[in-house]
Short mmCIF file of C-alpha atoms in Angstrom, two decimals:
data_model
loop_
_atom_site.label_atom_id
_atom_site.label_comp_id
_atom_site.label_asym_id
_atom_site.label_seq_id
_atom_site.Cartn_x
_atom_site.Cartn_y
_atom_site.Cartn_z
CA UNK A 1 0.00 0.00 0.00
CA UNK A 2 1.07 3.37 -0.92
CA UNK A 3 1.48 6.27 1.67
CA UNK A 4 -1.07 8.04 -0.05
CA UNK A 5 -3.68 5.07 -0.27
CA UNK A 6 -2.57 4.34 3.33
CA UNK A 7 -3.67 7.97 3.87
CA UNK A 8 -6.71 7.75 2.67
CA UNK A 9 -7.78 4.51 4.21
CA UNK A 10 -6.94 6.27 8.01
CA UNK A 11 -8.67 9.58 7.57
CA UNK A 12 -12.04 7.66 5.97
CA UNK A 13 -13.89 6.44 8.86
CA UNK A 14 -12.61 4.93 11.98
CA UNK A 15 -14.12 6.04 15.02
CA UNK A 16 -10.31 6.59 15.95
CA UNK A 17 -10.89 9.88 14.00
CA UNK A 18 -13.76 10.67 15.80
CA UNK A 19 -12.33 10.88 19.49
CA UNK A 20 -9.50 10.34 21.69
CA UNK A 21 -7.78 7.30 21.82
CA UNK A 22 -6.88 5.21 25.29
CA UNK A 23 -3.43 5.46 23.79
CA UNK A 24 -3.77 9.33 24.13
CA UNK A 25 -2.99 9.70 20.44
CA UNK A 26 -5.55 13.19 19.18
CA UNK A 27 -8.20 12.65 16.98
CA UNK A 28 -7.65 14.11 13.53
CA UNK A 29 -10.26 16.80 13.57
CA UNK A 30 -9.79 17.77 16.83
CA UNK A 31 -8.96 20.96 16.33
CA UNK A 32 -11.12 21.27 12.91
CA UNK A 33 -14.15 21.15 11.71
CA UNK A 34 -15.54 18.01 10.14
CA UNK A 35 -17.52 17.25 6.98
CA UNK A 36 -19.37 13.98 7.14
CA UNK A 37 -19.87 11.82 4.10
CA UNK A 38 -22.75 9.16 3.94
CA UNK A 39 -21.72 6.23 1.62
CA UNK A 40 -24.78 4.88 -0.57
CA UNK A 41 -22.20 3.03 -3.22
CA UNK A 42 -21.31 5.63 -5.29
CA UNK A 43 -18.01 5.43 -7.17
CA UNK A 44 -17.59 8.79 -6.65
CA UNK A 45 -17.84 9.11 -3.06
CA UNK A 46 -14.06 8.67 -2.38
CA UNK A 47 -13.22 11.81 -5.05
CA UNK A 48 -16.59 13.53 -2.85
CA UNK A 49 -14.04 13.50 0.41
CA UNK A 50 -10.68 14.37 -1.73
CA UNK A 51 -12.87 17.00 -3.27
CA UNK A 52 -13.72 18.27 0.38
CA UNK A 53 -9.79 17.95 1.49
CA UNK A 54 -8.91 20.06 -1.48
CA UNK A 55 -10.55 22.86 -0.19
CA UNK A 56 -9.54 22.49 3.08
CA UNK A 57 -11.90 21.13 5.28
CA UNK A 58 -11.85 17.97 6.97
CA UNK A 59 -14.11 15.04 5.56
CA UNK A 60 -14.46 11.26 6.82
CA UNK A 61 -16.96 8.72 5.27
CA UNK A 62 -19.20 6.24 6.89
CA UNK A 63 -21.58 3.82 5.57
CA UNK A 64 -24.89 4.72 4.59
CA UNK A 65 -26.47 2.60 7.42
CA UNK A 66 -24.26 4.38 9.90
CA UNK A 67 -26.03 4.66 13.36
CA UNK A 68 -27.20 7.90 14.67
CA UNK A 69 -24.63 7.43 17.75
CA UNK A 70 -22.10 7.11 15.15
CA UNK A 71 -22.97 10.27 13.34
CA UNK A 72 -23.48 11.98 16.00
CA UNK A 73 -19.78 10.51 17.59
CA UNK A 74 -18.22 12.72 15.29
CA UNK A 75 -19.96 15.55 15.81
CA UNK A 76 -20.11 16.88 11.95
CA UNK A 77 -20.38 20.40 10.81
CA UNK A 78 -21.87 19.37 7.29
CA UNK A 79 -23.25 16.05 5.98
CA UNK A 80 -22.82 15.04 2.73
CA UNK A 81 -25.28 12.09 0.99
CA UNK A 82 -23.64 9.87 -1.62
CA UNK A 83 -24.76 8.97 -4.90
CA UNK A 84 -25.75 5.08 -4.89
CA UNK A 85 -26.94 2.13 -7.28
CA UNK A 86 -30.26 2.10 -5.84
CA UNK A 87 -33.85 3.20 -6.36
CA UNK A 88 -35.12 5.23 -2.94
CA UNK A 89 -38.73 4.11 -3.73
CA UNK A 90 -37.77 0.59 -3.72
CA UNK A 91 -38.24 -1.19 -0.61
CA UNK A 92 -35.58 -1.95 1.48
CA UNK A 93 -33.12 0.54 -0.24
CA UNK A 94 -30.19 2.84 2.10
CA UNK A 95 -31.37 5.51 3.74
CA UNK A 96 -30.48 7.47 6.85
CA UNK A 97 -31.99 6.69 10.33
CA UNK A 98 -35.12 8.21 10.72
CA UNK A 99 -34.64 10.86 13.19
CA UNK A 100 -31.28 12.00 10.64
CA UNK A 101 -33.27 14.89 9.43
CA UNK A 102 -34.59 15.68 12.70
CA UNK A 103 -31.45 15.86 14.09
CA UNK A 104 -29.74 18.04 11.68
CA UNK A 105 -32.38 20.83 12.29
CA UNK A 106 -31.63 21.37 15.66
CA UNK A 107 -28.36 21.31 15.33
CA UNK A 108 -28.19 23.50 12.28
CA UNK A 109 -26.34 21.06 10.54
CA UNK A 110 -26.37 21.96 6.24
CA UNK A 111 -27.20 18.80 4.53
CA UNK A 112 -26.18 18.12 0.90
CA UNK A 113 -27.30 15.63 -1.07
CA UNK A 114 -25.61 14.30 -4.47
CA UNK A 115 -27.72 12.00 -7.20
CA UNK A 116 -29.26 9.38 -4.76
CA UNK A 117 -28.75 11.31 -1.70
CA UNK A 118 -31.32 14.10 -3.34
CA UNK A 119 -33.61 11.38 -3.71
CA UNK A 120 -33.49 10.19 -0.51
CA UNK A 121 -33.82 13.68 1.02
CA UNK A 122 -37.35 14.38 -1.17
CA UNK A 123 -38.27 10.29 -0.47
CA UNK A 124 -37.77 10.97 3.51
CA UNK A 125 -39.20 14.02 3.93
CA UNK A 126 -42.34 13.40 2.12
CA UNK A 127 -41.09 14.02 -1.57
CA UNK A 128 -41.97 11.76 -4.64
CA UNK A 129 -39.23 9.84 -6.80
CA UNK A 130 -40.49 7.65 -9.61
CA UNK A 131 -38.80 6.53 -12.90
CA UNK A 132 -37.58 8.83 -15.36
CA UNK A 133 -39.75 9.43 -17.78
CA UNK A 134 -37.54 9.80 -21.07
CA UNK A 135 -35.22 6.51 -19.24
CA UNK A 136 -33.26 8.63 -17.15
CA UNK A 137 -29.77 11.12 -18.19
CA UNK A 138 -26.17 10.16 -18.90
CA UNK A 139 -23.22 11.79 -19.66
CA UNK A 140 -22.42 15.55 -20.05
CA UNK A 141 -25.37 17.87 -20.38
CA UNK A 142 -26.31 21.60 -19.87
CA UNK A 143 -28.62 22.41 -16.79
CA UNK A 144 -31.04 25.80 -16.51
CA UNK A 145 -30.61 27.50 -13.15
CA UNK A 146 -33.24 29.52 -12.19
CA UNK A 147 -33.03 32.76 -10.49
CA UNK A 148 -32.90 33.31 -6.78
CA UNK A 149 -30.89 30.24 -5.60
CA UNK A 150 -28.81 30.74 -2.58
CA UNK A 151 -26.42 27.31 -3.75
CA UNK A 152 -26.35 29.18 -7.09
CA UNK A 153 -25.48 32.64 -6.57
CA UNK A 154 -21.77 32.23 -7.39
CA UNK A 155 -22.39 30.90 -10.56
CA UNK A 156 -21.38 33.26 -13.73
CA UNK A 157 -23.25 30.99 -16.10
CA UNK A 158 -27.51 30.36 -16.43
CA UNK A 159 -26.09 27.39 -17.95
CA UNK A 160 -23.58 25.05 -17.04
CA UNK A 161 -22.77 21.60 -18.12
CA UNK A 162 -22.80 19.11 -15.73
CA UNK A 163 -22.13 15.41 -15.48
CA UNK A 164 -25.26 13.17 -14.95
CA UNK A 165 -26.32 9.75 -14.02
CA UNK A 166 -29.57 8.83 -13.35
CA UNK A 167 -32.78 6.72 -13.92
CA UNK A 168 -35.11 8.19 -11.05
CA UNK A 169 -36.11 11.69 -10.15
CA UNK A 170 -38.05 13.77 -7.98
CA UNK A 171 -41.27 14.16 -8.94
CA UNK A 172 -43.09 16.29 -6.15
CA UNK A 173 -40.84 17.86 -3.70
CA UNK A 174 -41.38 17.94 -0.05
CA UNK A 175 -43.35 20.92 1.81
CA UNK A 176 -40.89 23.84 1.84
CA UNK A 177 -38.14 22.69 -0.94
CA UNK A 178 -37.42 24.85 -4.41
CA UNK A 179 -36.27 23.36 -7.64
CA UNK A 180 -33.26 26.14 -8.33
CA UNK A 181 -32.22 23.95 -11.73
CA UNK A 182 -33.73 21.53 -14.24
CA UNK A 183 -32.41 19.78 -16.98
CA UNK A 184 -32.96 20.55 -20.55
CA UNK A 185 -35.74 17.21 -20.94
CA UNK A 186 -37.56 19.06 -17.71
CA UNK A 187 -36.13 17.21 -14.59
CA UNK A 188 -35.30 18.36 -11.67
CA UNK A 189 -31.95 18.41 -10.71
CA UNK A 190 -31.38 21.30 -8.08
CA UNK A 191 -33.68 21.69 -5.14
CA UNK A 192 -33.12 23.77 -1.81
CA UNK A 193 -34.62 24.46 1.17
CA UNK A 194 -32.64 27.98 2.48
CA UNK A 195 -34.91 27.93 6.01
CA UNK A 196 -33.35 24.48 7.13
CA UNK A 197 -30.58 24.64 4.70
CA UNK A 198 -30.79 21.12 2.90
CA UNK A 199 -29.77 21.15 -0.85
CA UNK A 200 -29.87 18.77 -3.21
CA UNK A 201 -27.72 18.11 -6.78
CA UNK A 202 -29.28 15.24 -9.16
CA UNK A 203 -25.62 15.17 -10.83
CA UNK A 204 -22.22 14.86 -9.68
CA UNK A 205 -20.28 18.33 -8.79
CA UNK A 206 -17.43 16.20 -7.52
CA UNK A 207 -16.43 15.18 -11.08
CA UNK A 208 -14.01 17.07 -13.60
CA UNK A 209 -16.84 16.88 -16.32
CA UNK A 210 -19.54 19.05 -14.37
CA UNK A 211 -18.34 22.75 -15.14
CA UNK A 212 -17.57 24.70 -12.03
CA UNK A 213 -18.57 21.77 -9.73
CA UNK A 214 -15.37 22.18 -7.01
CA UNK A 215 -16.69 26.04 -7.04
CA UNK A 216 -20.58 24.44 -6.20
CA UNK A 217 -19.35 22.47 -2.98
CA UNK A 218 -16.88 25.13 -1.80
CA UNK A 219 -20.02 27.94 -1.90
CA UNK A 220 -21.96 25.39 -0.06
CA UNK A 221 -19.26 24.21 2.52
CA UNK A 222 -17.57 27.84 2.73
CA UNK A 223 -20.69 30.52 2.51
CA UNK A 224 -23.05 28.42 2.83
CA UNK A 225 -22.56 26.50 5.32
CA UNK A 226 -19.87 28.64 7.00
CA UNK A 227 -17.10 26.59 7.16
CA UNK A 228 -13.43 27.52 7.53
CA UNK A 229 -10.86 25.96 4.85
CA UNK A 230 -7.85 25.70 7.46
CA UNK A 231 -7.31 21.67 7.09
CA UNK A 232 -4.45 19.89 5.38
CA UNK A 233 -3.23 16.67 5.34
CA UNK A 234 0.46 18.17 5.63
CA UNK A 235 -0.72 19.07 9.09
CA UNK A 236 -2.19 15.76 10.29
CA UNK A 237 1.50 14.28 8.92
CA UNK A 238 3.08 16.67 10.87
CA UNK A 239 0.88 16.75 14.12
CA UNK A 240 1.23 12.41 13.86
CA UNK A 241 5.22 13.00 13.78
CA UNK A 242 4.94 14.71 17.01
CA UNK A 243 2.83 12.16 18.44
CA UNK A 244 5.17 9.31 17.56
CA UNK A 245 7.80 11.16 19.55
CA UNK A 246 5.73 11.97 22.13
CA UNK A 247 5.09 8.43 22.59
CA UNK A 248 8.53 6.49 22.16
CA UNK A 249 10.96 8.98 21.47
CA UNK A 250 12.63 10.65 18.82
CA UNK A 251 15.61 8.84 18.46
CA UNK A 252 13.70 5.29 19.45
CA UNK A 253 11.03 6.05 16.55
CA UNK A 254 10.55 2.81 14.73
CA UNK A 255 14.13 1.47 15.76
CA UNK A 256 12.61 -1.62 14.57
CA UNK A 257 14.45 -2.73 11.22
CA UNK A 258 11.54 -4.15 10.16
CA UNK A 259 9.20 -0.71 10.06
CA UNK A 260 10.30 0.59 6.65
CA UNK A 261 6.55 1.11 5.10
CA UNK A 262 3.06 1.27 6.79
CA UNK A 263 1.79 -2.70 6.80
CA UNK A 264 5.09 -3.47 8.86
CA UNK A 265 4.64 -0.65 10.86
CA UNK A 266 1.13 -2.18 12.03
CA UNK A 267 3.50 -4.98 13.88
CA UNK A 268 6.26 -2.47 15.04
CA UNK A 269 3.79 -0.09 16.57
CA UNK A 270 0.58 -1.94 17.32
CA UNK A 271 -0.41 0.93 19.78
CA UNK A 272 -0.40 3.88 16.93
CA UNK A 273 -3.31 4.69 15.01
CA UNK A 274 -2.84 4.02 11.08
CA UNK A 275 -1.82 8.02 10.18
CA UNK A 276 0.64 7.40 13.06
CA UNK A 277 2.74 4.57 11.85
CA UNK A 278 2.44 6.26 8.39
CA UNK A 279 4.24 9.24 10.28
CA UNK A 280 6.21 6.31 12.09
CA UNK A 281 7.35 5.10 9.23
CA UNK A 282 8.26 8.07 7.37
CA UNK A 283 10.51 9.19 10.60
CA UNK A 284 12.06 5.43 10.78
CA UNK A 285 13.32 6.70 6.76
CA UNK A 286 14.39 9.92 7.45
CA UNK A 287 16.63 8.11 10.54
CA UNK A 288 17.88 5.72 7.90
CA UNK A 289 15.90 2.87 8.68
CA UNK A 290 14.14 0.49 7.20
CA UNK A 291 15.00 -0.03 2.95
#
């Protein structure tokens, strides 16, 4: 494993980045605010959190079926919804816990949801989402914004092309909601609710094919939402450094021979979290360890 794939793996999930170790070792957002991502089985959702990171704010990812104690564990700033495989209106098909939306009011938390996860936010809150009727929209494809949007108002085109994949789509929206956008065959693809600040995109922002789609989530995360883009993963490497010294020593970091990449370091340093012996092992080659 890479140290960049090793990266990603530790920052995605683990409740280690949600709180305080017994080891002492910090969680990784402690001092930042976090962005939460809900997987529905997108295979976009990783470049949704790299998206996030490259705008400098914190993001980890959890299942779709995540727990409300485990959402609420992390204590998130933002959520984001996934796109996903499924059809909401199917039974049986992902969706949040039931009291998600609840929750997110009183807190004030923005929601966001992307392809499936605007589905499920009109399905769940007493929306409509059928077939398409024209079979649903594919590939690249201009969108109309309409006037007035609040997730919109950066935008210096009426008409942007954006990536889409889709076979549902909202039909009725729920008391309260807007559609902001529609596509060129009439769908609705942009809907918002400013009051309880819950948006939703049916296409994908995250991808380089949807013009001015990094620009979209930073307005929502950064103005919207009110976020503050002072996150790197430079940091984390550096803070993790610390902590490896802080807990065996600068000049005993990784004396093992064996600790030269990130799967050894699992059996030099059982005790560090995964960003740690990533740090661990990067210290063990700077001290000329390891191959």
């Amino acid at each position: 494993m890479s140290a960049n794939g090793a990266t990603d793996t530790a920052v995605n999930g683990y409740e280690h980045a949600a709180k305080k170790q017994k080891t002492g070792v910090t969680s990784l957002h402690d001092d930042h605010q976090c962005v939460l991502v809900l997987d529905y089985g997108s295979q976009y959702t990783q470049l949704i959190c790299r998206r996030i990171r490259e705008i400098g704010v914190f993001s980890i990812m959890f299942p779709g079926d995540a727990s409300m104690e485990r959402i609420k564990g992390v204590n998130p700033k933002v959520v984001i919804l996934s796109g996903g495989p499924n059809s909401v209106h199917v039974e049986g098909s992902p969706r949040v816990p039931d009291d998600f939306f609840s929750y997110c009011s009183e807190q004030s938390i923005p929601v966001l949801g992307i392809c499936y996860g605007m589905q499920l936010i009109v399905q769940m809150l007493g929306g409509t989402v059928g077939s398409g009727v024209v079979g649903g929209e594919y590939g690249r494809m201009p969108i109309l914004i309409q006037p007035g949007s609040r997730l919109y108002s950066f935008q210096d085109s009426s008409k942007p092309n954006v990536w889409m994949s889709h076979g549902d789509e909202a039909t009725q929206l729920p008391e309260g909601f807007h559609v902001v956008a529609k596509s060129e065959q009439g769908a609705v693809v942009a809907i918002e609710h400013q009051e309880r600040r819950i948006f939703g995109l049916q296409y994908h922002p995250e991808v380089a094919h949807t013009e001015q789609g990094t620009d979209t989530l930073r307005h929502f995360l950064l103005d919207i939402a009110g976020l503050t883009a002072d996150w790197s993963m430079a940091e984390v490497l550096e803070t993790q450094l610390k902590l490896v010294e802080q807990q065996v020593g600068a000049a005993e970091a990784c004396s093992s021979s064996r600790c030269h990449d990130v799967q050894q370091c699992w059996w030099c340093c059982p005790g560090l979290t995964a960003v740690s012996q990533m740090a661990c092992a990067q210290q063990a080659s700077q001290f000329g360890r390891g191959s």
